[in-house]
Amino acid sequence: MAIGVDYSGNRHILDAEVANSEAEVNWRSFLEGLVRRGMHGLRMITSDDHSGLRAAIDAVFPGILWQRCQFHLQQNAHSYVTKKDDIPLIAADIRKVFNAPDRENAERYLQQLVEKYQKTHPRLAAWADENIREGLSVFNIPENHRRKMRTSNLAERQMKEINRRTKVVGVFPNAASLLRLAAAMLIEQNDQWQNDKRYLPESNDRPALNEIYRKKVA
């Protein structure tokens, strides 16, 4: 599923498909389909770190700004913490990085985090040094767009609702019937968004308004 935010700050369901896996070939076909249908002006993609999706993004949109979902980064960090009692403190330190006023301070806070946990949680420190920066691309867009563009939560919520509805049905006879249900739900959501207030405010950075923010989630 793909959700986009246009230059006016309004949300749109761009497309949805059913595939038998999250392999690169499936994601690549999906992304190429968006391009064929006229999607252009892409500025940034926000997603989780799925290898198939990342490879497809690099192939179809080389050089595009990619933001790794900060929520998923926080969740991933927990698996590198051996003492569960330390999770709240570590989570707060990671939030400090993400909530920094600018990229320079975010990098400084990240370095402090890595140094702080090198001895007590060396696996966490190494993971953070290698991965957290992928969640800092959002500092390259207007400040008043960052909070909503730093995670893929918008798309995650839609997927959660689709999963809930499909579980009620149980078994689908084929992929087409599953897609029909999902598409009906997404069309309804898209119509609702058109009557809602803007998802993102307009920016004084006029060139940024000529781009489309694109959110993608596995």
mmCIF file of C-alpha atoms in Angstrom:
data_model
loop_
_atom_site.group_PDB
_atom_site.id
_atom_site.type_symbol
_atom_site.label_atom_id
_atom_site.label_comp_id
_atom_site.label_asym_id
_atom_site.label_seq_id
_atom_site.Cartn_x
_atom_site.Cartn_y
_atom_site.Cartn_z
ATOM 1 C CA MET A 1 0.000 0.000 0.000
ATOM 2 C CA ALA A 2 1.158 3.516 -0.752
ATOM 3 C CA ILE A 3 -0.042 6.748 0.834
ATOM 4 C CA GLY A 4 1.064 10.104 -0.520
ATOM 5 C CA VAL A 5 0.871 13.698 0.686
ATOM 6 C CA ASP A 6 0.571 16.249 -2.117
ATOM 7 C CA TYR A 7 2.008 19.776 -2.346
ATOM 8 C CA SER A 8 -1.097 21.184 -0.638
ATOM 9 C CA GLY A 9 -0.582 18.939 2.374
ATOM 10 C CA ASN A 10 -3.495 16.586 1.642
ATOM 11 C CA ARG A 11 -3.320 12.794 2.015
ATOM 12 C CA HIS A 12 -4.128 10.349 -0.775
ATOM 13 C CA ILE A 13 -4.227 6.579 -1.108
ATOM 14 C CA LEU A 14 -1.973 6.079 -4.133
ATOM 15 C CA ASP A 15 -2.379 2.362 -4.705
ATOM 16 C CA ALA A 16 -2.676 -1.054 -3.095
ATOM 17 C CA GLU A 17 -1.839 -4.528 -4.322
ATOM 18 C CA VAL A 18 -1.825 -8.101 -3.050
ATOM 19 C CA ALA A 19 1.439 -10.049 -3.401
ATOM 20 C CA ASN A 20 2.619 -13.441 -2.202
ATOM 21 C CA SER A 21 5.790 -12.038 -0.636
ATOM 22 C CA GLU A 22 7.690 -8.835 0.094
ATOM 23 C CA ALA A 23 10.445 -9.701 -2.361
ATOM 24 C CA GLU A 24 12.149 -6.934 -4.312
ATOM 25 C CA VAL A 25 10.495 -8.009 -7.562
ATOM 26 C CA ASN A 26 7.030 -7.402 -6.098
ATOM 27 C CA TRP A 27 7.888 -4.049 -4.586
ATOM 28 C CA ARG A 28 9.636 -2.954 -7.756
ATOM 29 C CA SER A 29 6.598 -3.797 -9.876
ATOM 30 C CA PHE A 30 4.413 -1.855 -7.452
ATOM 31 C CA LEU A 31 6.620 1.253 -7.464
ATOM 32 C CA GLU A 32 7.030 1.193 -11.234
ATOM 33 C CA GLY A 33 3.252 1.063 -11.495
ATOM 34 C CA LEU A 34 2.993 4.300 -9.525
ATOM 35 C CA VAL A 35 5.414 5.983 -11.914
ATOM 36 C CA ARG A 36 3.553 4.720 -14.985
ATOM 37 C CA ARG A 37 0.344 6.144 -13.587
ATOM 38 C CA GLY A 38 1.912 9.580 -13.331
ATOM 39 C CA MET A 39 3.303 9.965 -9.834
ATOM 40 C CA HIS A 40 6.042 12.599 -10.011
ATOM 41 C CA GLY A 41 7.729 15.281 -7.941
ATOM 42 C CA LEU A 42 8.693 12.740 -5.299
ATOM 43 C CA ARG A 43 10.789 14.207 -2.519
ATOM 44 C CA MET A 44 10.959 11.678 0.299
ATOM 45 C CA ILE A 45 9.892 8.132 1.160
ATOM 46 C CA THR A 46 9.229 7.028 4.724
ATOM 47 C CA SER A 47 9.165 3.308 5.445
ATOM 48 C CA ASP A 48 10.409 0.526 7.649
ATOM 49 C CA ASP A 49 13.686 -1.171 6.770
ATOM 50 C CA HIS A 50 12.575 -4.130 4.638
ATOM 51 C CA SER A 51 15.355 -5.353 2.357
ATOM 52 C CA GLY A 52 13.058 -6.010 -0.607
ATOM 53 C CA LEU A 53 11.438 -2.600 -0.344
ATOM 54 C CA ARG A 54 14.758 -0.793 0.109
ATOM 55 C CA ALA A 55 16.232 -2.477 -2.955
ATOM 56 C CA ALA A 56 13.153 -1.590 -5.004
ATOM 57 C CA ILE A 57 13.271 2.042 -3.870
ATOM 58 C CA ASP A 58 16.940 2.299 -4.840
ATOM 59 C CA ALA A 59 16.174 0.831 -8.266
ATOM 60 C CA VAL A 60 13.060 2.857 -9.109
ATOM 61 C CA PHE A 61 13.880 6.107 -7.274
ATOM 62 C CA PRO A 62 17.699 6.314 -7.179
ATOM 63 C CA GLY A 63 18.977 9.100 -4.972
ATOM 64 C CA ILE A 64 15.602 9.819 -3.369
ATOM 65 C CA LEU A 65 15.587 10.937 0.255
ATOM 66 C CA TRP A 66 14.652 7.927 2.391
ATOM 67 C CA GLN A 67 13.462 8.207 5.984
ATOM 68 C CA ARG A 68 13.543 5.071 8.116
ATOM 69 C CA CYS A 69 10.551 4.958 10.448
ATOM 70 C CA GLN A 70 11.613 6.254 13.859
ATOM 71 C CA PHE A 71 8.941 4.226 15.660
ATOM 72 C CA HIS A 72 10.304 0.999 14.196
ATOM 73 C CA LEU A 73 13.854 2.040 15.088
ATOM 74 C CA GLN A 74 12.773 2.470 18.703
ATOM 75 C CA GLN A 75 11.191 -0.982 18.667
ATOM 76 C CA ASN A 76 14.241 -2.548 17.022
ATOM 77 C CA ALA A 77 16.522 -1.079 19.685
ATOM 78 C CA HIS A 78 14.798 -3.118 22.392
ATOM 79 C CA SER A 79 16.203 -6.365 21.027
ATOM 80 C CA TYR A 80 19.731 -5.115 21.748
ATOM 81 C CA VAL A 81 19.025 -4.369 25.418
ATOM 82 C CA THR A 82 19.853 -7.286 27.716
ATOM 83 C CA LYS A 83 18.457 -5.693 30.880
ATOM 84 C CA LYS A 84 14.798 -4.883 30.334
ATOM 85 C CA ASP A 85 14.847 -2.385 33.200
ATOM 86 C CA ASP A 86 17.187 -0.247 31.091
ATOM 87 C CA ILE A 87 14.732 0.053 28.189
ATOM 88 C CA PRO A 88 12.934 3.234 29.418
ATOM 89 C CA LEU A 89 16.206 5.140 29.850
ATOM 90 C CA ILE A 90 17.570 3.985 26.497
ATOM 91 C CA ALA A 91 14.284 4.814 24.777
ATOM 92 C CA ALA A 92 14.462 8.322 26.247
ATOM 93 C CA ASP A 93 18.013 8.759 24.941
ATOM 94 C CA ILE A 94 16.926 7.693 21.445
ATOM 95 C CA ARG A 95 13.947 10.076 21.571
ATOM 96 C CA LYS A 96 16.368 12.850 22.461
ATOM 97 C CA VAL A 97 18.188 12.179 19.186
ATOM 98 C CA PHE A 98 14.970 12.155 17.168
ATOM 99 C CA ASN A 99 13.565 15.264 18.894
ATOM 100 C CA ALA A 100 16.693 17.341 18.378
ATOM 101 C CA PRO A 101 16.080 20.809 16.908
ATOM 102 C CA ASP A 102 18.298 20.124 13.893
ATOM 103 C CA ARG A 103 20.532 17.523 12.242
ATOM 104 C CA GLU A 104 23.709 18.834 13.846
ATOM 105 C CA ASN A 105 22.351 18.389 17.364
ATOM 106 C CA ALA A 106 20.825 15.026 16.465
ATOM 107 C CA GLU A 107 24.258 13.793 15.373
ATOM 108 C CA ARG A 108 25.782 15.095 18.597
ATOM 109 C CA TYR A 109 23.154 13.380 20.749
ATOM 110 C CA LEU A 110 23.642 10.168 18.792
ATOM 111 C CA GLN A 111 27.382 10.223 19.414
ATOM 112 C CA GLN A 112 26.731 10.774 23.116
ATOM 113 C CA LEU A 113 24.339 7.804 23.127
ATOM 114 C CA VAL A 114 26.877 5.536 21.432
ATOM 115 C CA GLU A 115 29.625 6.516 23.871
ATOM 116 C CA LYS A 116 27.299 6.176 26.870
ATOM 117 C CA TYR A 117 26.386 2.553 26.120
ATOM 118 C CA GLN A 118 29.612 1.231 24.597
ATOM 119 C CA LYS A 119 30.580 -0.568 27.808
ATOM 120 C CA THR A 120 27.227 -1.497 29.337
ATOM 121 C CA HIS A 121 25.375 -2.326 26.099
ATOM 122 C CA PRO A 122 28.003 -2.739 23.345
ATOM 123 C CA ARG A 123 25.611 -4.437 20.885
ATOM 124 C CA LEU A 124 23.127 -1.584 21.264
ATOM 125 C CA ALA A 125 25.868 1.022 20.804
ATOM 126 C CA ALA A 126 27.114 -0.647 17.617
ATOM 127 C CA TRP A 127 23.575 -1.035 16.258
ATOM 128 C CA ALA A 128 22.694 2.587 17.033
ATOM 129 C CA ASP A 129 25.846 3.899 15.371
ATOM 130 C CA GLU A 130 25.044 1.915 12.229
ATOM 131 C CA ASN A 131 21.274 2.407 12.023
ATOM 132 C CA ILE A 132 19.947 5.478 13.835
ATOM 133 C CA ARG A 133 21.185 7.921 11.187
ATOM 134 C CA GLU A 134 18.736 6.370 8.729
ATOM 135 C CA GLY A 135 16.013 7.918 10.877
ATOM 136 C CA LEU A 136 17.447 11.438 10.602
ATOM 137 C CA SER A 137 16.682 12.189 6.942
ATOM 138 C CA VAL A 138 13.581 14.038 8.108
ATOM 139 C CA PHE A 139 15.822 16.938 9.130
ATOM 140 C CA ASN A 140 16.182 17.709 5.411
ATOM 141 C CA ILE A 141 12.535 18.746 5.030
ATOM 142 C CA PRO A 142 10.684 21.780 6.458
ATOM 143 C CA GLU A 143 10.521 21.746 10.245
ATOM 144 C CA ASN A 144 6.726 21.912 10.363
ATOM 145 C CA HIS A 145 6.511 18.710 8.274
ATOM 146 C CA ARG A 146 8.909 16.588 10.295
ATOM 147 C CA ARG A 147 6.711 15.247 13.082
ATOM 148 C CA LYS A 148 4.251 13.544 10.746
ATOM 149 C CA MET A 149 6.818 12.437 8.184
ATOM 150 C CA ARG A 150 9.262 10.808 10.571
ATOM 151 C CA THR A 151 7.274 7.572 10.960
ATOM 152 C CA SER A 152 5.169 5.312 8.771
ATOM 153 C CA ASN A 153 2.403 5.270 11.392
ATOM 154 C CA LEU A 154 -0.172 6.684 8.976
ATOM 155 C CA ALA A 155 0.164 3.679 6.694
ATOM 156 C CA GLU A 156 0.546 1.272 9.609
ATOM 157 C CA ARG A 157 -2.860 2.313 10.935
ATOM 158 C CA GLN A 158 -4.478 1.592 7.579
ATOM 159 C CA MET A 159 -2.814 -1.811 7.365
ATOM 160 C CA LYS A 160 -3.909 -2.642 10.906
ATOM 161 C CA GLU A 161 -7.534 -1.875 10.039
ATOM 162 C CA ILE A 162 -7.345 -3.918 6.832
ATOM 163 C CA ASN A 163 -5.921 -6.865 8.774
ATOM 164 C CA ARG A 164 -8.692 -6.565 11.344
ATOM 165 C CA ARG A 165 -11.416 -6.583 8.691
ATOM 166 C CA THR A 166 -9.914 -9.437 6.700
ATOM 167 C CA LYS A 167 -9.632 -11.620 9.804
ATOM 168 C CA VAL A 168 -13.382 -11.257 10.265
ATOM 169 C CA VAL A 169 -13.935 -12.667 6.781
ATOM 170 C CA GLY A 170 -11.430 -15.452 7.311
ATOM 171 C CA VAL A 171 -10.517 -17.262 4.091
ATOM 172 C CA PHE A 172 -10.687 -15.487 0.718
ATOM 173 C CA PRO A 173 -11.239 -17.553 -2.444
ATOM 174 C CA ASN A 174 -8.502 -15.650 -4.296
ATOM 175 C CA ALA A 175 -6.265 -12.577 -4.184
ATOM 176 C CA ALA A 176 -8.731 -10.522 -6.221
ATOM 177 C CA SER A 177 -11.462 -10.885 -3.609
ATOM 178 C CA LEU A 178 -9.054 -9.813 -0.866
ATOM 179 C CA LEU A 179 -8.006 -6.795 -2.908
ATOM 180 C CA ARG A 180 -11.639 -5.799 -3.518
ATOM 181 C CA LEU A 181 -12.302 -5.610 0.217
ATOM 182 C CA ALA A 182 -9.085 -3.724 0.927
ATOM 183 C CA ALA A 183 -9.680 -1.335 -1.982
ATOM 184 C CA ALA A 184 -13.211 -0.544 -0.821
ATOM 185 C CA MET A 185 -11.892 0.334 2.630
ATOM 186 C CA LEU A 186 -9.094 2.471 1.232
ATOM 187 C CA ILE A 187 -11.395 4.325 -1.165
ATOM 188 C CA GLU A 188 -13.673 5.167 1.747
ATOM 189 C CA GLN A 189 -10.691 6.398 3.760
ATOM 190 C CA ASN A 190 -9.402 8.440 0.838
ATOM 191 C CA ASP A 191 -12.792 10.140 0.425
ATOM 192 C CA GLN A 192 -12.818 10.989 4.115
ATOM 193 C CA TRP A 193 -9.366 12.532 3.905
ATOM 194 C CA GLN A 194 -10.505 14.890 1.164
ATOM 195 C CA ASN A 195 -12.942 16.437 3.649
ATOM 196 C CA ASP A 196 -10.439 16.582 6.497
ATOM 197 C CA LYS A 197 -8.084 19.422 7.267
ATOM 198 C CA ARG A 198 -4.619 19.326 5.730
ATOM 199 C CA TYR A 199 -2.307 16.648 7.015
ATOM 200 C CA LEU A 200 0.738 18.905 6.555
ATOM 201 C CA PRO A 201 0.802 22.707 6.737
ATOM 202 C CA GLU A 202 1.994 24.778 3.823
ATOM 203 C CA SER A 203 5.646 25.693 3.969
ATOM 204 C CA ASN A 204 7.385 28.995 3.299
ATOM 205 C CA ASP A 205 9.909 26.922 1.354
ATOM 206 C CA ARG A 206 8.170 27.270 -2.006
ATOM 207 C CA PRO A 207 10.255 24.650 -3.860
ATOM 208 C CA ALA A 208 9.209 22.115 -1.255
ATOM 209 C CA LEU A 209 5.565 22.709 -2.173
ATOM 210 C CA ASN A 210 6.263 21.529 -5.698
ATOM 211 C CA GLU A 211 7.241 18.106 -4.435
ATOM 212 C CA ILE A 212 5.152 15.199 -3.206
ATOM 213 C CA TYR A 213 5.917 13.531 0.070
ATOM 214 C CA ARG A 214 5.389 9.830 -0.324
ATOM 215 C CA LYS A 215 4.851 7.323 2.496
ATOM 216 C CA LYS A 216 5.371 3.620 1.880
ATOM 217 C CA VAL A 217 4.949 0.761 4.284
ATOM 218 C CA ALA A 218 5.354 -2.976 3.990
#
